[in-house]
mmCIF file of N, CA and C in Angstrom:
data_model
loop_
_atom_site.group_PDB
_atom_site.id
_atom_site.type_symbol
_atom_site.label_atom_id
_atom_site.label_comp_id
_atom_site.label_asym_id
_atom_site.label_seq_id
_atom_site.Cartn_x
_atom_site.Cartn_y
_atom_site.Cartn_z
ATOM 1 N N MET A 1 294.407 -27.133 70.267
ATOM 2 C CA MET A 1 293.784 -28.438 70.272
ATOM 3 C C MET A 1 294.355 -29.269 69.132
ATOM 4 N N ASP A 2 294.469 -30.541 69.368
ATOM 5 C CA ASP A 2 295.115 -31.419 68.404
ATOM 6 C C ASP A 2 294.164 -32.025 67.391
ATOM 7 N N CYS A 3 294.722 -32.313 66.235
ATOM 8 C CA CYS A 3 294.073 -33.191 65.269
ATOM 9 C C CYS A 3 295.123 -34.234 64.906
ATOM 10 N N THR A 4 294.724 -35.482 64.956
ATOM 11 C CA THR A 4 295.651 -36.593 64.764
ATOM 12 C C THR A 4 295.130 -37.496 63.664
ATOM 13 N N ILE A 5 296.015 -37.900 62.777
ATOM 14 C CA ILE A 5 295.653 -38.873 61.751
ATOM 15 C C ILE A 5 295.765 -40.253 62.375
ATOM 16 N N LEU A 6 294.634 -40.945 62.450
ATOM 17 C CA LEU A 6 294.608 -42.286 63.034
ATOM 18 C C LEU A 6 294.852 -43.368 61.994
ATOM 19 N N LYS A 7 294.444 -43.088 60.767
ATOM 20 C CA LYS A 7 294.581 -44.085 59.713
ATOM 21 C C LYS A 7 294.706 -43.367 58.379
ATOM 22 N N CYS A 8 295.612 -43.851 57.553
ATOM 23 C CA CYS A 8 295.811 -43.282 56.226
ATOM 24 C C CYS A 8 296.207 -44.427 55.300
ATOM 25 N N ASP A 9 295.258 -44.876 54.482
ATOM 26 C CA ASP A 9 295.485 -46.059 53.661
ATOM 27 C C ASP A 9 294.945 -45.866 52.251
ATOM 28 N N PRO A 10 295.619 -46.473 51.267
ATOM 29 C CA PRO A 10 295.041 -46.483 49.920
ATOM 30 C C PRO A 10 293.798 -47.379 49.918
ATOM 31 N N THR A 11 292.869 -47.082 49.039
ATOM 32 C CA THR A 11 291.675 -47.916 48.894
ATOM 33 C C THR A 11 291.830 -48.766 47.639
ATOM 34 N N GLU A 12 290.821 -49.572 47.361
ATOM 35 C CA GLU A 12 290.881 -50.398 46.152
ATOM 36 C C GLU A 12 290.658 -49.591 44.879
ATOM 37 N N VAL A 13 290.206 -48.334 45.007
ATOM 38 C CA VAL A 13 290.033 -47.461 43.850
ATOM 39 C C VAL A 13 291.368 -46.754 43.600
ATOM 40 N N GLU A 14 291.885 -46.900 42.394
ATOM 41 C CA GLU A 14 293.185 -46.305 42.078
ATOM 42 C C GLU A 14 293.178 -44.793 42.310
ATOM 43 N N GLY A 15 294.205 -44.307 42.997
ATOM 44 C CA GLY A 15 294.338 -42.875 43.257
ATOM 45 C C GLY A 15 293.472 -42.356 44.383
ATOM 46 N N CYS A 16 292.830 -43.270 45.128
ATOM 47 C CA CYS A 16 291.924 -42.873 46.213
ATOM 48 C C CYS A 16 292.476 -43.349 47.554
ATOM 49 N N TRP A 17 292.524 -42.433 48.519
ATOM 50 C CA TRP A 17 293.019 -42.722 49.859
ATOM 51 C C TRP A 17 291.920 -42.497 50.883
ATOM 52 N N TYR A 18 292.014 -43.233 51.972
ATOM 53 C CA TYR A 18 291.115 -43.096 53.120
ATOM 54 C C TYR A 18 291.921 -42.463 54.256
ATOM 55 N N LEU A 19 291.356 -41.418 54.855
ATOM 56 C CA LEU A 19 292.047 -40.700 55.929
ATOM 57 C C LEU A 19 291.095 -40.523 57.111
ATOM 58 N N LEU A 20 291.450 -41.115 58.242
ATOM 59 C CA LEU A 20 290.664 -40.980 59.471
ATOM 60 C C LEU A 20 291.406 -40.027 60.405
ATOM 61 N N THR A 21 290.747 -38.940 60.750
ATOM 62 C CA THR A 21 291.323 -37.918 61.627
ATOM 63 C C THR A 21 290.495 -37.835 62.894
ATOM 64 N N GLU A 22 291.187 -37.613 64.005
ATOM 65 C CA GLU A 22 290.502 -37.430 65.284
ATOM 66 C C GLU A 22 290.905 -36.082 65.860
ATOM 67 N N GLY A 23 289.950 -35.405 66.473
ATOM 68 C CA GLY A 23 290.257 -34.166 67.176
ATOM 69 C C GLY A 23 289.616 -32.953 66.539
ATOM 70 N N HIS A 24 290.341 -31.858 66.586
ATOM 71 C CA HIS A 24 289.820 -30.564 66.157
ATOM 72 C C HIS A 24 290.652 -30.037 64.988
ATOM 73 N N LEU A 25 289.993 -29.791 63.851
ATOM 74 C CA LEU A 25 290.686 -29.121 62.749
ATOM 75 C C LEU A 25 290.587 -27.643 63.065
ATOM 76 N N ASP A 26 291.606 -27.141 63.724
ATOM 77 C CA ASP A 26 291.554 -25.829 64.332
ATOM 78 C C ASP A 26 292.647 -24.937 63.776
ATOM 79 N N ALA A 27 293.776 -24.874 64.412
ATOM 80 C CA ALA A 27 294.857 -23.983 64.003
ATOM 81 C C ALA A 27 296.163 -24.476 64.582
ATOM 82 N N GLY A 28 297.225 -23.783 64.232
ATOM 83 C CA GLY A 28 298.515 -24.071 64.835
ATOM 84 C C GLY A 28 299.226 -25.260 64.239
ATOM 85 N N PRO A 29 300.283 -25.707 64.907
ATOM 86 C CA PRO A 29 301.113 -26.799 64.392
ATOM 87 C C PRO A 29 300.356 -28.092 64.072
ATOM 88 N N PRO A 30 299.367 -28.520 64.884
ATOM 89 C CA PRO A 30 298.675 -29.766 64.519
ATOM 90 C C PRO A 30 297.954 -29.663 63.167
ATOM 91 N N LEU A 31 297.298 -28.534 62.906
ATOM 92 C CA LEU A 31 296.612 -28.370 61.625
ATOM 93 C C LEU A 31 297.633 -28.304 60.492
ATOM 94 N N THR A 32 298.722 -27.608 60.697
ATOM 95 C CA THR A 32 299.767 -27.506 59.674
ATOM 96 C C THR A 32 300.332 -28.878 59.346
ATOM 97 N N ALA A 33 300.601 -29.689 60.353
ATOM 98 C CA ALA A 33 301.120 -31.042 60.130
ATOM 99 C C ALA A 33 300.104 -31.880 59.358
ATOM 100 N N TRP A 34 298.838 -31.752 59.724
ATOM 101 C CA TRP A 34 297.764 -32.482 59.039
ATOM 102 C C TRP A 34 297.698 -32.065 57.569
ATOM 103 N N GLU A 35 297.706 -30.754 57.318
ATOM 104 C CA GLU A 35 297.667 -30.248 55.938
ATOM 105 C C GLU A 35 298.866 -30.734 55.136
ATOM 106 N N ASN A 36 300.057 -30.692 55.723
ATOM 107 C CA ASN A 36 301.259 -31.141 55.021
ATOM 108 C C ASN A 36 301.163 -32.615 54.647
ATOM 109 N N HIS A 37 300.603 -33.415 55.533
ATOM 110 C CA HIS A 37 300.426 -34.838 55.249
ATOM 111 C C HIS A 37 299.503 -35.024 54.039
ATOM 112 N N VAL A 38 298.386 -34.300 54.024
ATOM 113 C CA VAL A 38 297.432 -34.424 52.921
ATOM 114 C C VAL A 38 298.045 -33.892 51.624
ATOM 115 N N ARG A 39 298.749 -32.777 51.704
ATOM 116 C CA ARG A 39 299.409 -32.233 50.504
ATOM 117 C C ARG A 39 300.391 -33.243 49.908
ATOM 118 N N LYS A 40 301.114 -33.961 50.781
ATOM 119 C CA LYS A 40 302.060 -34.971 50.299
ATOM 120 C C LYS A 40 301.320 -36.106 49.592
ATOM 121 N N LEU A 41 300.188 -36.531 50.128
ATOM 122 C CA LEU A 41 299.393 -37.564 49.452
ATOM 123 C C LEU A 41 299.032 -37.110 48.044
ATOM 124 N N ILE A 42 298.600 -35.860 47.927
ATOM 125 C CA ILE A 42 298.192 -35.328 46.628
ATOM 126 C C ILE A 42 299.398 -35.242 45.692
ATOM 127 N N SER A 43 300.511 -34.733 46.182
ATOM 128 C CA SER A 43 301.701 -34.624 45.324
ATOM 129 C C SER A 43 302.231 -36.002 44.929
ATOM 130 N N ASP A 44 301.951 -37.025 45.743
ATOM 131 C CA ASP A 44 302.366 -38.395 45.422
ATOM 132 C C ASP A 44 301.366 -39.133 44.537
ATOM 133 N N GLY A 45 300.290 -38.435 44.119
ATOM 134 C CA GLY A 45 299.378 -39.039 43.153
ATOM 135 C C GLY A 45 297.949 -39.273 43.594
ATOM 136 N N ALA A 46 297.598 -38.944 44.827
ATOM 137 C CA ALA A 46 296.199 -39.107 45.245
ATOM 138 C C ALA A 46 295.327 -38.117 44.465
ATOM 139 N N ARG A 47 294.237 -38.624 43.908
ATOM 140 C CA ARG A 47 293.276 -37.765 43.216
ATOM 141 C C ARG A 47 291.986 -37.621 44.028
ATOM 142 N N TRP A 48 291.696 -38.625 44.801
ATOM 143 C CA TRP A 48 290.519 -38.638 45.675
ATOM 144 C C TRP A 48 290.984 -38.928 47.095
ATOM 145 N N ILE A 49 290.425 -38.215 48.056
ATOM 146 C CA ILE A 49 290.668 -38.560 49.452
ATOM 147 C C ILE A 49 289.323 -38.625 50.157
ATOM 148 N N ILE A 50 289.105 -39.746 50.824
ATOM 149 C CA ILE A 50 287.911 -39.923 51.648
ATOM 150 C C ILE A 50 288.306 -39.466 53.050
ATOM 151 N N PHE A 51 287.798 -38.320 53.447
ATOM 152 C CA PHE A 51 288.059 -37.776 54.777
ATOM 153 C C PHE A 51 286.971 -38.282 55.719
ATOM 154 N N ASP A 52 287.297 -39.287 56.505
ATOM 155 C CA ASP A 52 286.337 -39.821 57.468
ATOM 156 C C ASP A 52 286.227 -38.810 58.607
ATOM 157 N N ALA A 53 285.070 -38.186 58.717
ATOM 158 C CA ALA A 53 284.892 -37.061 59.646
ATOM 159 C C ALA A 53 284.212 -37.450 60.949
ATOM 160 N N HIS A 54 283.897 -38.718 61.145
ATOM 161 C CA HIS A 54 283.093 -39.066 62.324
ATOM 162 C C HIS A 54 283.838 -38.873 63.644
ATOM 163 N N ARG A 55 285.171 -38.747 63.615
ATOM 164 C CA ARG A 55 285.913 -38.521 64.862
ATOM 165 C C ARG A 55 286.493 -37.104 64.950
ATOM 166 N N ILE A 56 286.121 -36.273 63.969
ATOM 167 C CA ILE A 56 286.523 -34.865 64.047
ATOM 168 C C ILE A 56 285.518 -34.173 64.958
ATOM 169 N N ARG A 57 286.010 -33.612 66.043
ATOM 170 C CA ARG A 57 285.120 -32.990 67.028
ATOM 171 C C ARG A 57 284.639 -31.618 66.581
ATOM 172 N N SER A 58 285.501 -30.884 65.872
ATOM 173 C CA SER A 58 285.081 -29.564 65.392
ATOM 174 C C SER A 58 285.998 -29.086 64.283
ATOM 175 N N PHE A 59 285.431 -28.251 63.447
ATOM 176 C CA PHE A 59 286.181 -27.496 62.455
ATOM 177 C C PHE A 59 286.086 -26.046 62.925
ATOM 178 N N VAL A 60 287.145 -25.296 62.758
ATOM 179 C CA VAL A 60 287.096 -23.862 63.011
ATOM 180 C C VAL A 60 287.435 -23.221 61.673
ATOM 181 N N ASP A 61 287.335 -21.914 61.574
ATOM 182 C CA ASP A 61 287.550 -21.239 60.295
ATOM 183 C C ASP A 61 288.768 -21.752 59.540
ATOM 184 N N LEU A 62 289.896 -21.878 60.225
ATOM 185 C CA LEU A 62 291.104 -22.342 59.539
ATOM 186 C C LEU A 62 290.955 -23.779 59.065
ATOM 187 N N GLY A 63 290.229 -24.593 59.798
ATOM 188 C CA GLY A 63 289.976 -25.968 59.374
ATOM 189 C C GLY A 63 289.118 -26.022 58.134
ATOM 190 N N HIS A 64 288.066 -25.183 58.087
ATOM 191 C CA HIS A 64 287.238 -25.104 56.887
ATOM 192 C C HIS A 64 288.085 -24.633 55.707
ATOM 193 N N GLY A 65 288.902 -23.622 55.964
ATOM 194 C CA GLY A 65 289.759 -23.089 54.902
ATOM 195 C C GLY A 65 290.730 -24.129 54.374
ATOM 196 N N ALA A 66 291.331 -24.898 55.276
ATOM 197 C CA ALA A 66 292.255 -25.947 54.859
ATOM 198 C C ALA A 66 291.531 -26.980 53.994
ATOM 199 N N MET A 67 290.321 -27.349 54.386
ATOM 200 C CA MET A 67 289.560 -28.324 53.613
ATOM 201 C C MET A 67 289.254 -27.793 52.213
ATOM 202 N N VAL A 68 288.918 -26.513 52.098
ATOM 203 C CA VAL A 68 288.620 -25.917 50.799
ATOM 204 C C VAL A 68 289.866 -25.950 49.905
ATOM 205 N N VAL A 69 291.004 -25.554 50.448
ATOM 206 C CA VAL A 69 292.249 -25.539 49.673
ATOM 207 C C VAL A 69 292.608 -26.948 49.208
ATOM 208 N N LEU A 70 292.496 -27.922 50.102
ATOM 209 C CA LEU A 70 292.844 -29.298 49.745
ATOM 210 C C LEU A 70 291.857 -29.873 48.734
ATOM 211 N N SER A 71 290.578 -29.551 48.889
ATOM 212 C CA SER A 71 289.578 -29.999 47.925
ATOM 213 C C SER A 71 289.888 -29.436 46.540
ATOM 214 N N ASP A 72 290.276 -28.168 46.488
ATOM 215 C CA ASP A 72 290.615 -27.533 45.217
ATOM 216 C C ASP A 72 291.808 -28.244 44.571
ATOM 217 N N ARG A 73 292.812 -28.580 45.363
ATOM 218 C CA ARG A 73 293.973 -29.296 44.816
ATOM 219 C C ARG A 73 293.568 -30.661 44.257
ATOM 220 N N LEU A 74 292.693 -31.352 44.974
ATOM 221 C CA LEU A 74 292.228 -32.652 44.498
ATOM 222 C C LEU A 74 291.421 -32.515 43.217
ATOM 223 N N ARG A 75 290.596 -31.481 43.130
ATOM 224 C CA ARG A 75 289.816 -31.257 41.913
ATOM 225 C C ARG A 75 290.735 -30.978 40.732
ATOM 226 N N LYS A 76 291.774 -30.190 40.963
ATOM 227 C CA LYS A 76 292.736 -29.898 39.889
ATOM 228 C C LYS A 76 293.501 -31.148 39.472
ATOM 229 N N ALA A 77 293.613 -32.117 40.383
ATOM 230 C CA ALA A 77 294.288 -33.384 40.084
ATOM 231 C C ALA A 77 293.347 -34.374 39.384
ATOM 232 N N GLY A 78 292.088 -33.962 39.193
ATOM 233 C CA GLY A 78 291.127 -34.808 38.500
ATOM 234 C C GLY A 78 290.228 -35.618 39.400
ATOM 235 N N GLY A 79 290.183 -35.282 40.681
ATOM 236 C CA GLY A 79 289.350 -36.028 41.621
ATOM 237 C C GLY A 79 288.564 -35.103 42.515
ATOM 238 N N GLY A 80 288.652 -35.342 43.823
ATOM 239 C CA GLY A 80 287.925 -34.499 44.765
ATOM 240 C C GLY A 80 288.032 -35.005 46.189
ATOM 241 N N ALA A 81 287.435 -34.243 47.066
ATOM 242 C CA ALA A 81 287.391 -34.574 48.489
ATOM 243 C C ALA A 81 286.017 -35.147 48.807
ATOM 244 N N ILE A 82 286.027 -36.262 49.500
ATOM 245 C CA ILE A 82 284.785 -36.908 49.920
ATOM 246 C C ILE A 82 284.744 -36.860 51.439
ATOM 247 N N LEU A 83 283.703 -36.235 51.977
ATOM 248 C CA LEU A 83 283.540 -36.163 53.428
ATOM 249 C C LEU A 83 282.607 -37.291 53.852
ATOM 250 N N LEU A 84 283.159 -38.213 54.609
ATOM 251 C CA LEU A 84 282.429 -39.399 55.051
ATOM 252 C C LEU A 84 281.927 -39.192 56.471
ATOM 253 N N GLN A 85 280.654 -39.418 56.679
ATOM 254 C CA GLN A 85 280.027 -39.345 57.997
ATOM 255 C C GLN A 85 280.199 -37.979 58.661
ATOM 256 N N LEU A 86 280.078 -36.927 57.875
ATOM 257 C CA LEU A 86 280.130 -35.586 58.446
ATOM 258 C C LEU A 86 278.852 -35.356 59.244
ATOM 259 N N SER A 87 278.973 -34.799 60.439
ATOM 260 C CA SER A 87 277.790 -34.586 61.279
ATOM 261 C C SER A 87 276.813 -33.625 60.602
ATOM 262 N N LYS A 88 275.548 -33.725 60.978
ATOM 263 C CA LYS A 88 274.531 -32.831 60.417
ATOM 264 C C LYS A 88 274.842 -31.374 60.735
ATOM 265 N N ARG A 89 275.357 -31.140 61.935
ATOM 266 C CA ARG A 89 275.707 -29.774 62.334
ATOM 267 C C ARG A 89 276.806 -29.204 61.430
ATOM 268 N N GLU A 90 277.832 -30.012 61.177
ATOM 269 C CA GLU A 90 278.914 -29.545 60.308
ATOM 270 C C GLU A 90 278.460 -29.431 58.861
ATOM 271 N N ARG A 91 277.607 -30.342 58.414
ATOM 272 C CA ARG A 91 277.088 -30.256 57.040
ATOM 273 C C ARG A 91 276.334 -28.942 56.866
ATOM 274 N N THR A 92 275.551 -28.562 57.874
ATOM 275 C CA THR A 92 274.833 -27.290 57.831
ATOM 276 C C THR A 92 275.814 -26.122 57.786
ATOM 277 N N THR A 93 276.888 -26.223 58.551
ATOM 278 C CA THR A 93 277.911 -25.169 58.534
ATOM 279 C C THR A 93 278.536 -25.057 57.151
ATOM 280 N N PHE A 94 278.865 -26.171 56.523
ATOM 281 C CA PHE A 94 279.433 -26.143 55.169
ATOM 282 C C PHE A 94 278.451 -25.470 54.211
ATOM 283 N N GLU A 95 277.157 -25.757 54.365
ATOM 284 C CA GLU A 95 276.142 -25.140 53.509
ATOM 285 C C GLU A 95 276.034 -23.645 53.771
ATOM 286 N N MET A 96 276.035 -23.248 55.048
ATOM 287 C CA MET A 96 275.935 -21.829 55.393
ATOM 288 C C MET A 96 277.142 -21.040 54.878
ATOM 289 N N LEU A 97 278.307 -21.657 54.910
ATOM 290 C CA LEU A 97 279.523 -21.005 54.401
ATOM 291 C C LEU A 97 279.593 -21.033 52.874
ATOM 292 N N LYS A 98 278.642 -21.734 52.273
ATOM 293 C CA LYS A 98 278.564 -21.886 50.824
ATOM 294 C C LYS A 98 279.816 -22.544 50.238
ATOM 295 N N ILE A 99 280.339 -23.518 50.972
ATOM 296 C CA ILE A 99 281.492 -24.279 50.488
ATOM 297 C C ILE A 99 281.133 -25.740 50.205
ATOM 298 N N ASP A 100 279.877 -26.114 50.448
ATOM 299 C CA ASP A 100 279.466 -27.509 50.284
ATOM 300 C C ASP A 100 279.610 -28.010 48.847
ATOM 301 N N ALA A 101 279.495 -27.120 47.866
ATOM 302 C CA ALA A 101 279.603 -27.540 46.465
ATOM 303 C C ALA A 101 281.013 -28.014 46.109
ATOM 304 N N MET A 102 281.984 -27.708 46.964
ATOM 305 C CA MET A 102 283.364 -28.116 46.688
ATOM 306 C C MET A 102 283.655 -29.541 47.162
ATOM 307 N N PHE A 103 282.663 -30.181 47.769
ATOM 308 C CA PHE A 103 282.872 -31.492 48.367
ATOM 309 C C PHE A 103 281.832 -32.484 47.905
ATOM 310 N N ASN A 104 282.182 -33.749 48.027
ATOM 311 C CA ASN A 104 281.244 -34.849 47.883
ATOM 312 C C ASN A 104 280.971 -35.347 49.296
ATOM 313 N N PHE A 105 279.747 -35.794 49.540
ATOM 314 C CA PHE A 105 279.370 -36.265 50.868
ATOM 315 C C PHE A 105 278.882 -37.702 50.772
ATOM 316 N N ALA A 106 279.280 -38.519 51.741
ATOM 317 C CA ALA A 106 278.865 -39.919 51.770
ATOM 318 C C ALA A 106 278.598 -40.325 53.208
ATOM 319 N N GLU A 107 277.655 -41.225 53.372
ATOM 320 C CA GLU A 107 277.335 -41.748 54.699
ATOM 321 C C GLU A 107 278.024 -43.077 54.975
ATOM 322 N N THR A 108 278.350 -43.830 53.915
ATOM 323 C CA THR A 108 278.998 -45.124 54.089
ATOM 324 C C THR A 108 280.264 -45.187 53.240
ATOM 325 N N MET A 109 281.143 -46.086 53.604
ATOM 326 C CA MET A 109 282.376 -46.275 52.843
ATOM 327 C C MET A 109 282.056 -46.722 51.421
ATOM 328 N N ASP A 110 281.046 -47.576 51.245
ATOM 329 C CA ASP A 110 280.665 -48.020 49.906
ATOM 330 C C ASP A 110 280.243 -46.835 49.029
ATOM 331 N N GLU A 111 279.470 -45.904 49.609
ATOM 332 C CA GLU A 111 279.070 -44.697 48.861
ATOM 333 C C GLU A 111 280.291 -43.873 48.480
ATOM 334 N N ALA A 112 281.211 -43.713 49.405
ATOM 335 C CA ALA A 112 282.418 -42.917 49.151
ATOM 336 C C ALA A 112 283.249 -43.551 48.036
ATOM 337 N N LEU A 113 283.427 -44.853 48.089
ATOM 338 C CA LEU A 113 284.208 -45.540 47.066
ATOM 339 C C LEU A 113 283.529 -45.450 45.705
ATOM 340 N N ALA A 114 282.199 -45.507 45.683
ATOM 341 C CA ALA A 114 281.458 -45.385 44.424
ATOM 342 C C ALA A 114 281.671 -44.009 43.803
ATOM 343 N N ILE A 115 281.690 -42.959 44.636
ATOM 344 C CA ILE A 115 281.928 -41.601 44.130
ATOM 345 C C ILE A 115 283.307 -41.540 43.483
ATOM 346 N N ALA A 116 284.320 -42.049 44.170
ATOM 347 C CA ALA A 116 285.683 -42.021 43.624
ATOM 348 C C ALA A 116 285.806 -42.871 42.371
ATOM 349 N N HIS A 117 285.159 -44.016 42.374
ATOM 350 C CA HIS A 117 285.227 -44.928 41.221
ATOM 351 C C HIS A 117 284.584 -44.297 39.989
ATOM 352 N N GLN A 118 283.458 -43.617 40.176
ATOM 353 C CA GLN A 118 282.749 -43.000 39.057
ATOM 354 C C GLN A 118 283.440 -41.732 38.582
ATOM 355 N N GLY A 119 284.222 -41.116 39.474
ATOM 356 C CA GLY A 119 284.868 -39.855 39.147
ATOM 357 C C GLY A 119 285.987 -40.049 38.190
#
């Protein structure tokens, strides 16, 4: 199953990017391409990434794992991963997996930008 980056733009907060993904963060070449894109953003100076999750249909184990690794890289860069509009079902999954502490959560773009700005 595919995951496609629909939008990838810098925000008004320095070092913060907005990333809109559609599909399934699952496995295989689409997930690898997605991860490589995010890794390049980080290596090019992104410290915060707002991952707009409202069009992500599902995360599977490898998708959760990729998010954890990328969040860790962002934290080491002095920022973090912000999950925007993550569904309640997925938020519960993040909590059950005990990985929720590695992320910031926001319901609106203004909330997400405030987290990055304060960070």
